[in-house]
Short mmCIF file of C-alpha atoms and ligand atoms in Angstrom, two decimals:
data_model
loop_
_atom_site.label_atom_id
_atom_site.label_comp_id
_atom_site.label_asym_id
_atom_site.label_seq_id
_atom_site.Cartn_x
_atom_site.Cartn_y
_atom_site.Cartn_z
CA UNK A 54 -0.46 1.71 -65.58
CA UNK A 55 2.99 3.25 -65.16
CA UNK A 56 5.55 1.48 -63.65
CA UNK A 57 7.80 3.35 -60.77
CA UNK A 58 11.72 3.48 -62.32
CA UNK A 59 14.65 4.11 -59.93
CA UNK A 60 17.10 5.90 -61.98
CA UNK A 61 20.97 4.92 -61.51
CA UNK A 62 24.20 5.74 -62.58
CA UNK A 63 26.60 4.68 -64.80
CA UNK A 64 30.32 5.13 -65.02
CA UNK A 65 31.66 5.48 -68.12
CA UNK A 66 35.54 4.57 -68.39
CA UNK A 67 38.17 5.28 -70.80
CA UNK A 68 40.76 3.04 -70.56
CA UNK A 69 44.21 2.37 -70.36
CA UNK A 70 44.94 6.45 -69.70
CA UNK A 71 48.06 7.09 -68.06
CA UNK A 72 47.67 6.58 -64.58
CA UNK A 73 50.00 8.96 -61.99
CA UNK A 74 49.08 10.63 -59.03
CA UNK A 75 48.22 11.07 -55.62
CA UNK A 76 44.97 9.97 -53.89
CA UNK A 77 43.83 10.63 -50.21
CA UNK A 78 42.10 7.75 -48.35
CA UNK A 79 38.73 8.27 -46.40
CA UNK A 80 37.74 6.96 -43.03
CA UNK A 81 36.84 3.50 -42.90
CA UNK A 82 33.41 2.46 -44.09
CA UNK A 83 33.24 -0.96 -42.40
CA UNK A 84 34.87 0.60 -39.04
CA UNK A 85 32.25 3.58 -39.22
CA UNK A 86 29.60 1.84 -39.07
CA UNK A 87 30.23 -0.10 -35.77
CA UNK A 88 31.42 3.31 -33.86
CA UNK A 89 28.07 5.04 -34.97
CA UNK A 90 25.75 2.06 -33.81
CA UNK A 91 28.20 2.11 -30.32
CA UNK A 92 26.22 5.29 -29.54
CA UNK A 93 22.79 3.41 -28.82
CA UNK A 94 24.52 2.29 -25.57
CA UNK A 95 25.18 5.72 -24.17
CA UNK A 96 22.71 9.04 -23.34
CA UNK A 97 25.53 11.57 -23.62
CA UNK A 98 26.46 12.77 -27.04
CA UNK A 99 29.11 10.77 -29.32
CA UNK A 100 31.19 12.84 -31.50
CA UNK A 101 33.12 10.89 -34.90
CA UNK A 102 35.38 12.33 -36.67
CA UNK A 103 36.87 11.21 -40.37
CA UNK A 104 33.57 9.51 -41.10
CA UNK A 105 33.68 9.13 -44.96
CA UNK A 106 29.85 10.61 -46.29
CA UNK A 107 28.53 7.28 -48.20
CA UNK A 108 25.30 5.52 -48.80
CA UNK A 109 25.82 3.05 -46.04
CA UNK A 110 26.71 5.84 -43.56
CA UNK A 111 23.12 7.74 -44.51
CA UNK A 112 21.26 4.57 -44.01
CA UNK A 113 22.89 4.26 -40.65
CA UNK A 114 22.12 7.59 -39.79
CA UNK A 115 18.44 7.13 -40.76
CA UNK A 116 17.79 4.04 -38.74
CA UNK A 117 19.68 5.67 -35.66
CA UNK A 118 17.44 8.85 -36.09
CA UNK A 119 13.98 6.58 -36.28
CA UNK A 120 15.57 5.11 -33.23
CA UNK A 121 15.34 8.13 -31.82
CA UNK A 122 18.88 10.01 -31.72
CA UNK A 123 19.54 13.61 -33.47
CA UNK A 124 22.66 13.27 -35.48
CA UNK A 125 24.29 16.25 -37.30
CA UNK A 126 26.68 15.70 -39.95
CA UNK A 127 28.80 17.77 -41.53
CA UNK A 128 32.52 18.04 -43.10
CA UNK A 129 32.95 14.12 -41.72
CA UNK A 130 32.46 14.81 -38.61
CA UNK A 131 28.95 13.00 -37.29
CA UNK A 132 27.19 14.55 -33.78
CA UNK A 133 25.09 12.11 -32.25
CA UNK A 134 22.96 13.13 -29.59
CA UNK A 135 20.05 11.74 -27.56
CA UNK A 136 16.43 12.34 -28.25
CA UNK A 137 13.43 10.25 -28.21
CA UNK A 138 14.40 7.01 -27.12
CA UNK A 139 10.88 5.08 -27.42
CA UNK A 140 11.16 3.68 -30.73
CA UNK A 141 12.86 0.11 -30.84
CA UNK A 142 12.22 -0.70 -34.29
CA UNK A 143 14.37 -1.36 -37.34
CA UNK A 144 12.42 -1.44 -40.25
CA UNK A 145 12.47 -3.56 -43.35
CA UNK A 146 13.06 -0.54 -45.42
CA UNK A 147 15.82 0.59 -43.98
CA UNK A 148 17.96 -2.82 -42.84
CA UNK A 149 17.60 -4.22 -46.59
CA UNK A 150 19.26 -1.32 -47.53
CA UNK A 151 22.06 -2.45 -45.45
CA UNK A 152 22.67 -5.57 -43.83
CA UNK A 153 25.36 -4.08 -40.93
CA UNK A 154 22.41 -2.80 -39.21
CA UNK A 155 22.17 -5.92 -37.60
CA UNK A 156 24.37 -4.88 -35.34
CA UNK A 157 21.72 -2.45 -34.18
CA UNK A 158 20.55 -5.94 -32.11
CA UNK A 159 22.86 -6.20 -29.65
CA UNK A 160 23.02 -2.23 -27.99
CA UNK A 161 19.66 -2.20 -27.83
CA UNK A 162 18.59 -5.23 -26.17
CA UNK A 163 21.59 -3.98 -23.63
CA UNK A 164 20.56 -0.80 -23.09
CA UNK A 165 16.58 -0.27 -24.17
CA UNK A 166 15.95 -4.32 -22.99
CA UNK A 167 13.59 -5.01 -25.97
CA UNK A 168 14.06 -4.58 -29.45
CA UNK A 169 12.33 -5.70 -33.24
CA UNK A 170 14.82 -5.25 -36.22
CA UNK A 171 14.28 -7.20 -39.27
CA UNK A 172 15.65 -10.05 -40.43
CA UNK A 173 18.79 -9.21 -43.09
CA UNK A 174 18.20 -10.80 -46.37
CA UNK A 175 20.80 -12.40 -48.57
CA UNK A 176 23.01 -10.56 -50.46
CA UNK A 177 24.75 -11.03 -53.83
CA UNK A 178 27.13 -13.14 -52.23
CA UNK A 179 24.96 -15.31 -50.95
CA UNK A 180 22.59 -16.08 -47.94
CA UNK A 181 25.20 -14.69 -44.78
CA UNK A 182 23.40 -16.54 -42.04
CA UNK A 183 23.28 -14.52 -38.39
CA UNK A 184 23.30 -17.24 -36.62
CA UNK A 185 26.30 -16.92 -34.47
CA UNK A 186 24.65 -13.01 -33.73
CA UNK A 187 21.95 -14.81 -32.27
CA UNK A 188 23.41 -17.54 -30.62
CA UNK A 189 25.51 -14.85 -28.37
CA UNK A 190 22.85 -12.95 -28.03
CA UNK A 191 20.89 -16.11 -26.30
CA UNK A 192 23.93 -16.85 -24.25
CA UNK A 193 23.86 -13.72 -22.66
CA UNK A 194 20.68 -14.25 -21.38
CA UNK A 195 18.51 -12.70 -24.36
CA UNK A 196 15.13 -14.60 -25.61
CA UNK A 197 15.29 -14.11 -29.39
CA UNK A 198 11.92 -15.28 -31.41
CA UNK A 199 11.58 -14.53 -35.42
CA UNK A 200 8.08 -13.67 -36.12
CA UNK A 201 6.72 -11.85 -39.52
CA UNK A 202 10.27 -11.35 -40.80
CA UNK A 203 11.94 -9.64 -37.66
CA UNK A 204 13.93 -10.51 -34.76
CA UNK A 205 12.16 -9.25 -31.48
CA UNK A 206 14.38 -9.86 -28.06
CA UNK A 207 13.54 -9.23 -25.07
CA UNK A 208 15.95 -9.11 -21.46
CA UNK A 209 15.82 -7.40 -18.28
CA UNK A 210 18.83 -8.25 -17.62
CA UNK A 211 21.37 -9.58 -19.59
CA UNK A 212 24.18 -11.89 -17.99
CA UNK A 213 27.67 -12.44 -18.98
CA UNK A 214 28.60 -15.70 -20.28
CA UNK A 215 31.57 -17.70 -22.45
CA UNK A 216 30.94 -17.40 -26.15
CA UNK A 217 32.61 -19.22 -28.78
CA UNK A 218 32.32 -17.30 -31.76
CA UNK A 219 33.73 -19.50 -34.35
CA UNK A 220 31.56 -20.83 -37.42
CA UNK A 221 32.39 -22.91 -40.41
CA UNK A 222 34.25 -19.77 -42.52
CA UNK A 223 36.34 -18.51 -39.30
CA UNK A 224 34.90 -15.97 -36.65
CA UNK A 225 32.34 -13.14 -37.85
CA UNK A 226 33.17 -9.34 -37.90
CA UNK A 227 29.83 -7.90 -36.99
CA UNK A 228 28.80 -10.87 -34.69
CA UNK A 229 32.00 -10.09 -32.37
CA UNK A 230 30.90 -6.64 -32.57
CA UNK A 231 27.09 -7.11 -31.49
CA UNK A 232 28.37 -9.42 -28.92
CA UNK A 233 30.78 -6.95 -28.22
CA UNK A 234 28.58 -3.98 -27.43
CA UNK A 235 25.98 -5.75 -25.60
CA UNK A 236 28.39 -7.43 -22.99
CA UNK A 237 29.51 -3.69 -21.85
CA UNK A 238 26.29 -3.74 -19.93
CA UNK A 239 25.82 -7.49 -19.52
CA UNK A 240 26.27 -8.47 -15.61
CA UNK A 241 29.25 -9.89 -14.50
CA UNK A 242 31.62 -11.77 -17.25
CA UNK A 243 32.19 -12.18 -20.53
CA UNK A 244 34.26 -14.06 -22.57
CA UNK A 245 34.04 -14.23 -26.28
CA UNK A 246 36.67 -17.11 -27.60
CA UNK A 247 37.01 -16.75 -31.54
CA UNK A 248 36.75 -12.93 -31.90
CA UNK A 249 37.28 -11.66 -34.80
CA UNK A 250 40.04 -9.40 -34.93
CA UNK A 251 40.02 -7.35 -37.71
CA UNK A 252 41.08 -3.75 -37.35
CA UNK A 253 37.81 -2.43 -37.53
CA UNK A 254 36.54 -4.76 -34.57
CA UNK A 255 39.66 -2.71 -32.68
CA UNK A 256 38.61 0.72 -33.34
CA UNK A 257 35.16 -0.34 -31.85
CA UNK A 258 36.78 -1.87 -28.93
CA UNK A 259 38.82 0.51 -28.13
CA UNK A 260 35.90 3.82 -28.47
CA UNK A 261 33.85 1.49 -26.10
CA UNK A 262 36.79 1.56 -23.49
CA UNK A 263 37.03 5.27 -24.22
CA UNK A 264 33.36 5.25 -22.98
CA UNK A 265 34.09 2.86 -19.58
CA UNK A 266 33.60 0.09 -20.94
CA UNK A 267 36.06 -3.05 -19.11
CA UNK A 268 37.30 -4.57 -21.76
CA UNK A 269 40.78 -6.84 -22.31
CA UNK A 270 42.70 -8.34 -25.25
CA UNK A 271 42.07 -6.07 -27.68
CA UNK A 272 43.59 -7.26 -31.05
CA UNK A 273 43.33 -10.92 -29.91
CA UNK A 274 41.03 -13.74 -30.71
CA UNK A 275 39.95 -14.27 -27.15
CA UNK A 276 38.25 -11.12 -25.53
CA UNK A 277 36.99 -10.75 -21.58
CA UNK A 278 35.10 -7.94 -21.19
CA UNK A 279 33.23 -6.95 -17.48
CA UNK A 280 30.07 -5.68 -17.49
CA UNK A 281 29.27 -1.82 -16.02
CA UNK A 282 26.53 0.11 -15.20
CA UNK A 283 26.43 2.48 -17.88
CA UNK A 284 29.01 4.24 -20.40
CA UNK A 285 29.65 7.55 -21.40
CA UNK A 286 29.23 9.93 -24.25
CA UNK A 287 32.80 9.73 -26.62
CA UNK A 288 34.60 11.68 -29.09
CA UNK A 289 36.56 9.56 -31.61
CA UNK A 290 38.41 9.35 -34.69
CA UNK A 291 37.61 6.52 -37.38
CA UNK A 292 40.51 4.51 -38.93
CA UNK A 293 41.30 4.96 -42.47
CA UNK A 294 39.98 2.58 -44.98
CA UNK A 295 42.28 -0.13 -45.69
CA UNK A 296 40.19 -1.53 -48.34
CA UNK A 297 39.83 1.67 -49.90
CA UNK A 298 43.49 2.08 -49.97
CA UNK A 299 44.21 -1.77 -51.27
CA UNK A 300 41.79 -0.69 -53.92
CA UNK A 301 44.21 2.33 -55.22
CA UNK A 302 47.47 -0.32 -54.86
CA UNK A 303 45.29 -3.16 -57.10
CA UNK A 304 44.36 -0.08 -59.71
CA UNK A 305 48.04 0.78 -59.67
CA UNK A 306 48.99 -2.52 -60.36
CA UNK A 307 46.51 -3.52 -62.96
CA UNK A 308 47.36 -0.56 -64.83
CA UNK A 309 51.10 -0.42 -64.48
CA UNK A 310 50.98 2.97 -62.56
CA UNK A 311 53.28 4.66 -60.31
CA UNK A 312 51.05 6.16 -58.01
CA UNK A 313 50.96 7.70 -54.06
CA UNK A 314 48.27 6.74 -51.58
CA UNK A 315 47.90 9.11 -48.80
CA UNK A 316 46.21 9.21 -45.23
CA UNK A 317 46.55 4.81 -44.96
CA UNK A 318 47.36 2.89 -41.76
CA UNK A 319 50.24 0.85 -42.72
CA UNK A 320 49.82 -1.93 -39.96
CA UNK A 321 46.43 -2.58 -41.53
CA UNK A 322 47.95 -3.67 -45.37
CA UNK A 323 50.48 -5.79 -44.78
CA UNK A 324 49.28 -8.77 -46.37
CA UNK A 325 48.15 -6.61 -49.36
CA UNK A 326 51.99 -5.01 -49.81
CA UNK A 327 53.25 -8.40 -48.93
CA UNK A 328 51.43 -9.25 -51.84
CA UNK A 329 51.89 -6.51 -54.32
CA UNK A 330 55.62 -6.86 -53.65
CA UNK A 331 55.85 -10.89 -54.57
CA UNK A 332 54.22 -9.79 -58.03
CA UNK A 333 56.89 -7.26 -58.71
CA UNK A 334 55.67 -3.56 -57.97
CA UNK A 335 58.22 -1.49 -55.98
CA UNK A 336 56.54 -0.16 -52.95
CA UNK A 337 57.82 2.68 -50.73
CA UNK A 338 56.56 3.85 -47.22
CA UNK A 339 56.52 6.95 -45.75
CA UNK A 340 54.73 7.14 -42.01
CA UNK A 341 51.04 7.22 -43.46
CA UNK A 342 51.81 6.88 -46.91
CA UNK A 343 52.13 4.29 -49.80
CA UNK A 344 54.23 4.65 -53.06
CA UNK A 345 53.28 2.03 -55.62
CA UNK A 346 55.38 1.94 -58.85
CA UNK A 347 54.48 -0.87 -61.20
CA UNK A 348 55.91 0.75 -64.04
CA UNK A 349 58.83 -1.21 -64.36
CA UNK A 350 59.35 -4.67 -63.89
CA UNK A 351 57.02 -7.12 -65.77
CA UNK A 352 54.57 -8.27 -63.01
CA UNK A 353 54.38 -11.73 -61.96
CA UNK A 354 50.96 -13.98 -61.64
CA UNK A 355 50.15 -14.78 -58.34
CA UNK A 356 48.13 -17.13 -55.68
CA UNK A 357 46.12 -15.97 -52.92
CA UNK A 358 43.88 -17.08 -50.10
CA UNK A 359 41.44 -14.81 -48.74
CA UNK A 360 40.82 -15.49 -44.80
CA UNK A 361 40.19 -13.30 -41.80
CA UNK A 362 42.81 -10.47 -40.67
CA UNK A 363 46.05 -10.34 -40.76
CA UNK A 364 45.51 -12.27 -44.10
CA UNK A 365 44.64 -11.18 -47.42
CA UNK A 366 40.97 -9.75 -47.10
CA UNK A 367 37.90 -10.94 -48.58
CA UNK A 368 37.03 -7.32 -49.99
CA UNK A 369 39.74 -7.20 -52.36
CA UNK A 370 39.26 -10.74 -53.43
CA UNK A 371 37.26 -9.16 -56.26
CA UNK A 372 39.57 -6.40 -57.20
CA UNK A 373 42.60 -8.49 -57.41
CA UNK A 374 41.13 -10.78 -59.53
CA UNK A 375 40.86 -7.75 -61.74
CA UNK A 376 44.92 -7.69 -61.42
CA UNK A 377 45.41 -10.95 -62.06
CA UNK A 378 43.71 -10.63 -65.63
CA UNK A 379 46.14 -8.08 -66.69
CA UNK A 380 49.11 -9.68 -66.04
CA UNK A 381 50.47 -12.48 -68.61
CA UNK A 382 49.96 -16.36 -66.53
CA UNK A 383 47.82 -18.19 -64.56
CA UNK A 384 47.06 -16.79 -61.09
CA UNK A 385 45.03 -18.29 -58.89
CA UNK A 386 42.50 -16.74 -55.85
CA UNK A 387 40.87 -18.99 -52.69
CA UNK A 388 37.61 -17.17 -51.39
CA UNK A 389 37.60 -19.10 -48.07
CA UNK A 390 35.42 -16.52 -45.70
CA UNK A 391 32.51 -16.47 -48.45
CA UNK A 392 31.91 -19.54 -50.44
CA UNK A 393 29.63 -18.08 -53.05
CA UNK A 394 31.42 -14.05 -53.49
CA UNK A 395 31.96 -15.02 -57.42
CA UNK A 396 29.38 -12.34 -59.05
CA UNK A 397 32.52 -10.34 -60.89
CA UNK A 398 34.09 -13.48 -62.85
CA UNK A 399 31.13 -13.49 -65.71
CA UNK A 400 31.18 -9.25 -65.66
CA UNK A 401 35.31 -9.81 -65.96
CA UNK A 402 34.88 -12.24 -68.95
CA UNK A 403 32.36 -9.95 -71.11
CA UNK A 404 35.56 -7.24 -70.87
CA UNK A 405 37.48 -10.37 -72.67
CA UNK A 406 39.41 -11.61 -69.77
CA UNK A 407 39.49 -15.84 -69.02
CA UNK A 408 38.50 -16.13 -65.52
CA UNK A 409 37.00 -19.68 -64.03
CA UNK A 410 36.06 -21.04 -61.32
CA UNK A 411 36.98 -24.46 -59.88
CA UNK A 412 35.01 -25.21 -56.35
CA UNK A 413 35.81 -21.88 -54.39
CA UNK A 414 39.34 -21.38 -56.77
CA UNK A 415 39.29 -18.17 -59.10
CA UNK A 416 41.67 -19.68 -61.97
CA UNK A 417 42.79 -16.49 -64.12
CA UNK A 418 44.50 -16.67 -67.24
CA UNK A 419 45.79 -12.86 -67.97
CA UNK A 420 47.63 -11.02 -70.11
CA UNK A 421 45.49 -10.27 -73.01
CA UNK A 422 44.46 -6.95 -73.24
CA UNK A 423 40.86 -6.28 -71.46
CA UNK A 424 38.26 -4.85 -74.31
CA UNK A 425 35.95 -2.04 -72.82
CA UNK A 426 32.51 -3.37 -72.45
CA UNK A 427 28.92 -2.62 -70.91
CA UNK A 428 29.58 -4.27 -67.44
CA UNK A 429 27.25 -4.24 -63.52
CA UNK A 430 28.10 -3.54 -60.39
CA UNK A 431 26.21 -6.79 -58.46
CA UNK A 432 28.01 -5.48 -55.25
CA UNK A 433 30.31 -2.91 -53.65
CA UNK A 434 33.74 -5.02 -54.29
CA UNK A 435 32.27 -6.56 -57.64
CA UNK A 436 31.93 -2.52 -58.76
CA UNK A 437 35.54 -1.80 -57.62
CA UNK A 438 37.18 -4.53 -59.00
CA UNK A 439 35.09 -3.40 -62.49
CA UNK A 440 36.73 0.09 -62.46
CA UNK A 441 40.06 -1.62 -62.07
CA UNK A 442 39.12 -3.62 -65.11
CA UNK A 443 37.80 -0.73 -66.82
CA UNK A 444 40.92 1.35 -66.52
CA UNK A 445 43.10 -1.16 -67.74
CA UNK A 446 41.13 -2.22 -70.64
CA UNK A 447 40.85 -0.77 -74.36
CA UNK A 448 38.26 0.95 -75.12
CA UNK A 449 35.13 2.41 -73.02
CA UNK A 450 33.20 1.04 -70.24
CA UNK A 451 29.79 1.37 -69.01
CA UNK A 452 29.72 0.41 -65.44
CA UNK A 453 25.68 -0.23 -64.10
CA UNK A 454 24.21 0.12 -61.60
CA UNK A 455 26.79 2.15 -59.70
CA UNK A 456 24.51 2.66 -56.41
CA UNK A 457 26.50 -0.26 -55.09
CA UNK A 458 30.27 1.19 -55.85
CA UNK A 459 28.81 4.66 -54.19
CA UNK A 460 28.09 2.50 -50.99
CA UNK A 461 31.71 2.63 -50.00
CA UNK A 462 33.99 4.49 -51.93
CA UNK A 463 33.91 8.15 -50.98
CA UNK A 464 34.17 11.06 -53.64
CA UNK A 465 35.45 7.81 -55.65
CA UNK A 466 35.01 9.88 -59.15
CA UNK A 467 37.16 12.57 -58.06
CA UNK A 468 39.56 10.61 -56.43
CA UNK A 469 40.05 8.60 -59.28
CA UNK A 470 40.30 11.52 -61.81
CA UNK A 471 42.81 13.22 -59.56
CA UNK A 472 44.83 9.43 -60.12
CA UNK A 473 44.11 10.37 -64.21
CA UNK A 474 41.40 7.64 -64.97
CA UNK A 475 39.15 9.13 -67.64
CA UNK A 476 36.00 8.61 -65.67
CA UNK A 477 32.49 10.27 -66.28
CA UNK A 478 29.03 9.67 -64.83
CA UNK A 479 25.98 9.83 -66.42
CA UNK A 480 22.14 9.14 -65.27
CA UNK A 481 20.88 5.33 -66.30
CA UNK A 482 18.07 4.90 -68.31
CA UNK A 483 16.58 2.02 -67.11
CA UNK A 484 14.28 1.95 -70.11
N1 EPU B 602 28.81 -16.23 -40.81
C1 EPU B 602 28.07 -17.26 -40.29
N2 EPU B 602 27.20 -16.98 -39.28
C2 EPU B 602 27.06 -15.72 -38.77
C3 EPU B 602 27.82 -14.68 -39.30
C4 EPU B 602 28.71 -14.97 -40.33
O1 EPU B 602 28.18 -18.40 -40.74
O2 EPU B 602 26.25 -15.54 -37.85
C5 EPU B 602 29.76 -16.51 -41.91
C6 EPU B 602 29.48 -15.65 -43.15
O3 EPU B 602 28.45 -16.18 -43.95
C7 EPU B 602 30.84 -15.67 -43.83
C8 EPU B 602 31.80 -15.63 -42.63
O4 EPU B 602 31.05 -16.11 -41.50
O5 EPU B 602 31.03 -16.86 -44.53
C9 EPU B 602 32.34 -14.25 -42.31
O6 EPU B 602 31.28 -13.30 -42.24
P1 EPU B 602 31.29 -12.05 -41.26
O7 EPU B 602 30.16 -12.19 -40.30
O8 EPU B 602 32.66 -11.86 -40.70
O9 EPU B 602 30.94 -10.87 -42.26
P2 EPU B 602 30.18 -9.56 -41.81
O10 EPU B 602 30.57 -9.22 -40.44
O11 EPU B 602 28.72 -9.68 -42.13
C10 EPU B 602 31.97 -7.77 -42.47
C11 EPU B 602 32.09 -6.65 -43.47
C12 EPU B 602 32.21 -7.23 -44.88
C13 EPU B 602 33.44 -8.16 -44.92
C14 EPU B 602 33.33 -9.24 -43.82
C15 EPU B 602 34.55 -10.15 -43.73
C16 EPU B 602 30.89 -4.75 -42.57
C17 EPU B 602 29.69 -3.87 -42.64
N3 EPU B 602 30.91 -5.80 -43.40
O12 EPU B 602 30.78 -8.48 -42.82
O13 EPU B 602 32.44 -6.15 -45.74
O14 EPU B 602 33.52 -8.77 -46.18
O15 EPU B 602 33.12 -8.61 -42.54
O16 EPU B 602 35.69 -9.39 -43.50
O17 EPU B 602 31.81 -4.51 -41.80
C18 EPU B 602 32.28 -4.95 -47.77
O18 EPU B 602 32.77 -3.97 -47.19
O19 EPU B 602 32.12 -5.00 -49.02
C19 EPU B 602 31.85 -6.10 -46.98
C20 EPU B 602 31.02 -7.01 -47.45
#
């Protein structure tokens, strides 16, 4: 009997070209997502603009069609419209694909009063619980049973309540935003106490009050948001992708580059320029627009905690461990939003580098010179931070399983040739 193969891709770097440049950054991924599942709470059309065309983002757009919208997208710009709005089902199929389409839970409960989306697996970072989702969800007034491997809820009604939304790694990102979205048509008050604030949470926050929505202290922990009937159609502009963008100032780095990142949202990278700047790059800005030049001085090893926003984020935990192996010393990186996000280090040590771990501590010894090597992708930021490896390394790489870089990087082959990386894809024979 045959077996069915999935083919892949795989990336195939040349390293340690010269890298120079310019590179525009696409809308947010993470803040895309959110805006798109906002439009289950309205009838009237929602129009995004600058919504980057990814794997994530077609996912989305399936479950939201088998939901029963009629999206058109074209040139980044994403029409959502109302059709059919019987179906109240998430499916397995689709939500492994994707665990953000949790946040599917909380609109529709709000708006449709029933719902069945399955439960999210783990991922390769490890078993990202949804508790605090449901726990707000209940507190609003929702009854929540698993059965079969999916969430079904149920409310008439739901009611407005205080919700604490911290857990033991800090707030969550998608909780406050399920939370978020269903309190616009909860009755009465809500008040969610450990929001996460993280840029993208604003951009959702402040489309819904674009749509009616009564919602204050935006871009604070501690949001109060009063309930209304009913909320309008929207047209809106995503945020650009800050991770994207720390991505282009961590391949600059790692490979000594002098490059210019266009289209970024300044306010959103502090703590990654902050950073960039105490190892020794020069950095420049102009309004929307970062100069990196880490040509010159000899860069310095480094120590970083990852926690939630303004801090240094989680997503380039990866990808500056990737820096830290090219420069000579011992730097040192703190995952403390996920304890288990550690998938790279092994990839990172077949190119040659000396990464450890000790408890939730990446220890990096750097400076020798990165060999090329066959190396996979076990997750979006795990990929990234491999092509930042690649780049800088002698030699050719063969990055696997590339489905998961193509997630969340936009055009991320072009844009990297246009930076000079010598970077080719080619089909995977999984056999
Ligand atoms: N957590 C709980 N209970 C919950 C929810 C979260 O204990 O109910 C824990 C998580 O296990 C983790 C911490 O809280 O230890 C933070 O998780 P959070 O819920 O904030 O993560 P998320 O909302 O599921 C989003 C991004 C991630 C990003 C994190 C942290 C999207 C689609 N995902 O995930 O992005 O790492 O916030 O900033 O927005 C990526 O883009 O590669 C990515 C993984």
């Amino acid at each position: 009997m045959l077996y069915k193969y999935t083919i892949d891709g795989i990336y195939k770097v040349k390293g340690i070209n010269n890298i120079s440049g310019e590179v525009s950054v696409s809308g947010s991924k993470n803040a895309s997502l959110p805006l798109m599942v906002a439009s289950l709470l309205t009838d009237e059309p929602v129009i995004l603009h600058n919504i980057p065309n990814l794997l994530d983002v077609q996912v989305l757009i399936k479950i939201l069609e088998d939901l029963g919208k009629v999206i058109k997208f074209e040139n980044n710009t994403l029409i959502i419209e109302n059709g059919n709005n019987e179906n109240c089902e998430a499916s397995y199929k689709l939500v492994k694909k994707m665990r953000g389409s949790i946040m599917v839970l909380g609109p529709l409960i709000a708006k449709r009063k029933y719902c069945k989306v399955s439960y999210p697996g783990g991922c390769a970072f490890g078993p990202r619980p949804i508790d605090l989702h449901l726990m707000g969800l209940e507190k609003l007034g929702a009854s929540i049973r698993l059965e079969e491997g999916y969430i079904k809820a149920y409310s008439n009604k739901l009611v407005g309540s205080k919700i604490d939304l911290s857990g033991k790694y800090g707030s969550t990102v998608l909780g406050t935003d399920n939370i978020l979205m269903a309190s616009t048509l909860a009755k009465g008050e809500t008040i969610i106490k450990n929001a996460a604030f993280e840029p993208e949470c604003d951009n959702l926050a402040n489309m819904l009050i674009k749509m009616g929505a009564k919602i204050e202290g935006v871009g604070t922990n501690t949001l109060k948001i009063n309930g209304v009937e009913s909320l309008k159609g929207v047209e809106y502009s995503v945020i650009p992708d800050r991770i994207e963008a720390g991505t282009y100032i961590a391949l600059a780095l790692a490979t000594k580059a002098n490059i210019k990142i266009k289209n970024v949202e300044i306010s959103h990278l502090h703590s990654v320029i902050n950073v960039s700047k105490s190892i020794g790059a020069k950095i420049e800005i102009k309004e929307n627009m970062i100069l990196v030049d880490a040509s010159k001085n000899n860069l310095k090893p480094f120590k970083i905690e990852t926690l939630p926003y303004p801090n240094f984020p989680t997503d380039l935990q990866s990808i500056f461990t990737a820096v830290a192996c090219t420069i000579n010393g011992r730097s040192y990186i703190k995952e403390s939003v996920f304890p288990d996000r550690f998938t790279h280090i092994s990839e990172l040590n077949r190119m040659r580098a000396n990464v450890n771990l000790n408890k939730n501590t990446i220890v990096i010894d750097g400076g020798k010179c990165l060999s090329g090597a066959d190396v996979q992708a076990s997750d979006l930021r795990a990929g990234a931070s491999l092509i930042v490896a690649a780049s800088a390394s002698r030699g050719i790489s063969n990055i696997h399983r590339i489905y998961h870089i193509e997630r969340g990087y936009e055009n991320i082959e072009d844009k990297l040739r246009s930076l000079n990386v010598n970077i080719t894809k080619k089909e995977d024979d999984i056999l």
